[in-house]
Amino acid sequence: MKFYHFIISKWYRIVIFLLIIFCVVPFVTNILMIIPNHLMTVDTSNVWIGFFGSYFGGLISGLFTLVGVLMAIKREQINKTLDDFGIKARMLDELIHEIDMKFAIGIDKLNDPANDVEFVNLETEFDAIIFNELRETKKFSSEINADAYYVMLDFQKKLTCIYQELYEKVLNYVMDSVNNNKLIGEEEFRSYFNRELVVFHSSDFYDLHNEIIIELNDIRKKLENDFRKNYEKNKLK
């Protein structure tokens, strides 16, 4: 592939080099052949001129064909660059929109008073919204490029840490209550967990959401810059 890209990027220099080799050398040879030489007993200059004419004509047509093929390859590369950019940019925009939408839906569901009925339902809902949906977006991001995938992978790790901190805080609350011989009812425990969950959403959760959106938008800008560079590199000159 490196050799192929080298040929494409330097095609005009290669054509000039071949032109020198296949035109100048025969031309010089032709000049030498038509110089009167007392050692030659038969005049072959006309034969040589005829050969040189056909040789030069074939060479010119071959060079035009080569230039046409190289221009067609370059045009195909430009079209491929346009198509790849359009597909990846659209997928990245969809990923950003999907994350925004799922975060909004998740917050609405978790803040729904109906979730206060049972703690287990709230926990299950939290897992379903955050982690199950995140697995799909991470898989989708891998189809865009490596940068988007690793951003989503890092996002999942950070979200997992925040999630663990939340449960550790709740667990410490329970253990402190047990150590202090304080009985915790189901209603009190559910109320504490939901209260901490709201705090979680209003701070780390929102900060992490904003961070991931900023990083994905940066990838979008980088994708545009790479597209411009590739377009300038491959456009017909």
C-alpha positions in Angstrom: 0.0 0.0 0.0 2.9 2.4 0.7 4.3 1.8 -2.7 0.9 2.3 -4.3 0.4 5.7 -2.5 3.9 6.7 -3.4 3.2 6.0 -7.1 -0.1 8.0 -6.9 1.4 11.0 -5.1 4.4 11.2 -7.3 2.9 10.2 -10.6 3.8 13.4 -12.5 7.4 13.1 -11.5 7.5 9.5 -12.6 6.0 10.5 -16.0 8.7 13.1 -16.4 11.4 10.6 -15.5 10.0 8.0 -18.0 9.7 10.7 -20.6 13.4 11.5 -20.3 14.4 7.8 -20.4 12.2 6.7 -23.3 12.4 9.9 -25.4 15.8 11.6 -24.8 17.8 8.4 -25.0 16.3 7.3 -28.4 16.5 10.9 -29.6 20.2 11.1 -28.8 20.7 7.7 -30.4 18.8 8.8 -33.5 21.1 11.9 -33.8 24.1 9.7 -33.5 22.8 7.3 -36.1 22.2 9.9 -38.8 25.6 11.4 -38.5 27.7 10.4 -41.5 30.0 7.6 -40.5 32.7 6.3 -42.9 32.6 2.9 -41.2 29.0 2.2 -42.3 28.8 0.8 -45.8 24.9 0.8 -45.9 22.8 3.9 -45.3 20.3 2.9 -42.5 19.3 6.4 -41.4 15.9 6.3 -43.1 15.1 2.9 -41.5 16.2 4.2 -38.1 14.1 7.4 -38.5 11.0 5.3 -39.4 11.6 3.2 -36.3 12.1 6.2 -34.1 8.9 7.8 -35.5 6.7 4.8 -34.7 8.5 4.3 -31.3 7.9 8.0 -30.4 4.2 7.8 -31.5 3.6 4.7 -29.4 5.3 6.3 -26.4 3.2 9.4 -26.6 -0.1 7.4 -26.8 1.1 5.2 -23.9 1.9 8.3 -21.8 -1.5 9.8 -22.5 -3.1 6.5 -21.5 -1.1 6.3 -18.3 -2.0 9.9 -17.4 -5.7 9.1 -18.0 -5.6 6.0 -15.8 -3.8 7.9 -13.0 -6.3 10.7 -13.2 -9.2 8.2 -13.0 -7.6 6.6 -9.9 -7.2 10.0 -8.3 -10.8 10.8 -9.0 -11.9 7.5 -7.5 -9.8 8.3 -4.4 -11.5 11.6 -4.0 -15.0 10.1 -4.3 -14.0 7.4 -1.8 -12.8 10.1 0.6 -16.1 12.0 0.2 -18.1 8.8 0.8 -16.1 7.7 3.9 -16.3 11.2 5.4 -20.0 11.4 4.8 -20.7 8.0 6.4 -18.5 8.5 9.4 -19.7 12.1 10.1 -23.3 10.9 9.9 -22.6 8.0 12.3 -20.8 10.3 14.7 -23.7 12.8 14.7 -26.1 9.9 15.3 -23.9 8.7 18.2 -23.9 12.2 19.8 -27.7 12.5 19.4 -28.2 9.0 20.7 -26.2 9.7 23.9 -28.1 13.0 24.5 -31.4 11.3 24.0 -30.7 8.3 26.2 -29.3 10.5 29.0 -32.5 12.6 28.9 -34.7 9.5 28.9 -32.7 7.9 31.7 -33.0 10.9 33.9 -36.8 11.2 33.3 -37.3 7.5 34.1 -35.1 7.6 37.2 -36.9 10.8 38.5 -40.3 9.2 37.9 -42.2 8.9 41.2 -43.3 5.5 40.1 -39.8 4.2 40.7 -40.2 4.9 44.4 -42.5 1.9 44.8 -39.7 -0.6 45.1 -36.0 -0.2 45.4 -35.2 -3.2 43.3 -37.1 -1.8 40.3 -35.1 1.4 40.6 -31.8 -0.4 40.6 -32.9 -2.6 37.7 -34.0 0.5 35.8 -30.7 2.2 36.4 -28.7 -0.7 35.1 -30.9 -1.1 32.0 -30.8 2.6 31.1 -27.1 3.3 31.7 -25.2 0.1 31.0 -27.3 -1.9 28.6 -27.8 1.2 26.4 -24.1 2.1 26.7 -23.0 -1.3 25.4 -24.9 -0.6 22.2 -23.5 2.9 21.7 -19.9 1.6 22.4 -20.4 -1.1 19.7 -21.8 1.5 17.3 -18.8 3.8 18.0 -16.4 1.1 16.9 -17.7 1.4 13.4 -16.8 5.1 13.2 -13.1 5.1 14.2 -10.7 4.0 17.0 -10.9 7.5 18.7 -14.7 7.3 19.1 -14.5 3.7 20.4 -11.9 4.5 23.0 -13.8 7.6 24.1 -16.8 5.4 24.7 -14.7 2.8 26.4 -13.2 5.4 28.8 -16.7 6.8 29.4 -17.9 3.4 30.5 -15.0 3.0 32.9 -15.7 6.4 34.4 -19.4 5.7 34.7 -18.7 2.4 36.3 -16.5 4.1 38.9 -19.1 6.6 39.7 -21.7 3.9 39.9 -19.5 1.9 42.3 -19.0 5.1 44.5 -22.7 5.5 44.8 -23.2 2.0 46.0 -20.2 2.2 48.3 -21.7 5.3 49.9 -25.1 3.6 50.3 -23.3 0.5 51.8 -21.4 2.6 54.2 -24.6 4.3 55.3 -26.1 0.9 56.0 -23.0 -0.4 57.9 -22.8 2.8 60.0 -26.4 2.3 60.9 -25.8 -1.3 61.9 -22.7 -0.4 63.9 -24.7 2.3 65.8 -27.5 -0.3 66.4 -29.8 1.8 64.3 -32.5 -0.2 62.5 -33.2 0.9 58.9 -36.6 0.4 57.5 -37.2 -0.3 53.8 -38.8 3.1 53.3 -35.9 4.9 54.9 -33.3 3.0 52.9 -35.1 3.6 49.6 -35.5 7.3 50.4 -31.7 7.6 51.2 -30.7 5.7 48.0 -33.0 7.8 45.8 -31.8 11.0 47.4 -28.1 10.0 46.8 -29.1 9.0 43.2 -30.5 12.5 42.6 -27.2 14.0 43.9 -25.4 11.6 41.7 -27.3 12.8 38.6 -27.0 16.5 39.4 -23.2 16.4 39.7 -21.0 13.6 38.4 -23.6 12.2 36.0 -24.1 15.5 34.2 -20.4 16.4 34.3 -19.6 13.1 32.7 -22.3 13.5 30.1 -20.9 16.9 29.1 -17.4 15.6 29.0 -18.3 12.8 26.6 -20.2 15.1 24.3 -17.3 17.5 24.2 -14.8 14.7 23.3 -17.1 13.3 20.6 -17.5 16.8 19.1 -13.7 17.1 19.1 -13.5 13.9 17.2 -16.0 15.3 14.7 -13.7 18.3 14.2 -10.7 16.1 13.8 -12.6 14.0 11.2 -13.4 17.2 9.2 -9.7 18.3 9.4 -8.5 14.9 8.2 -11.0 14.9 5.4 -9.8 18.3 4.2 -6.1 17.2 4.3 -6.9 14.0 2.4 -9.0 15.9 -0.1 -6.2 18.4 -0.7 -3.7 15.6 -1.0 -5.7 13.6 -3.5 -7.4 16.3 -5.6 -6.4 16.6 -9.2 -3.6 19.0 -9.9 
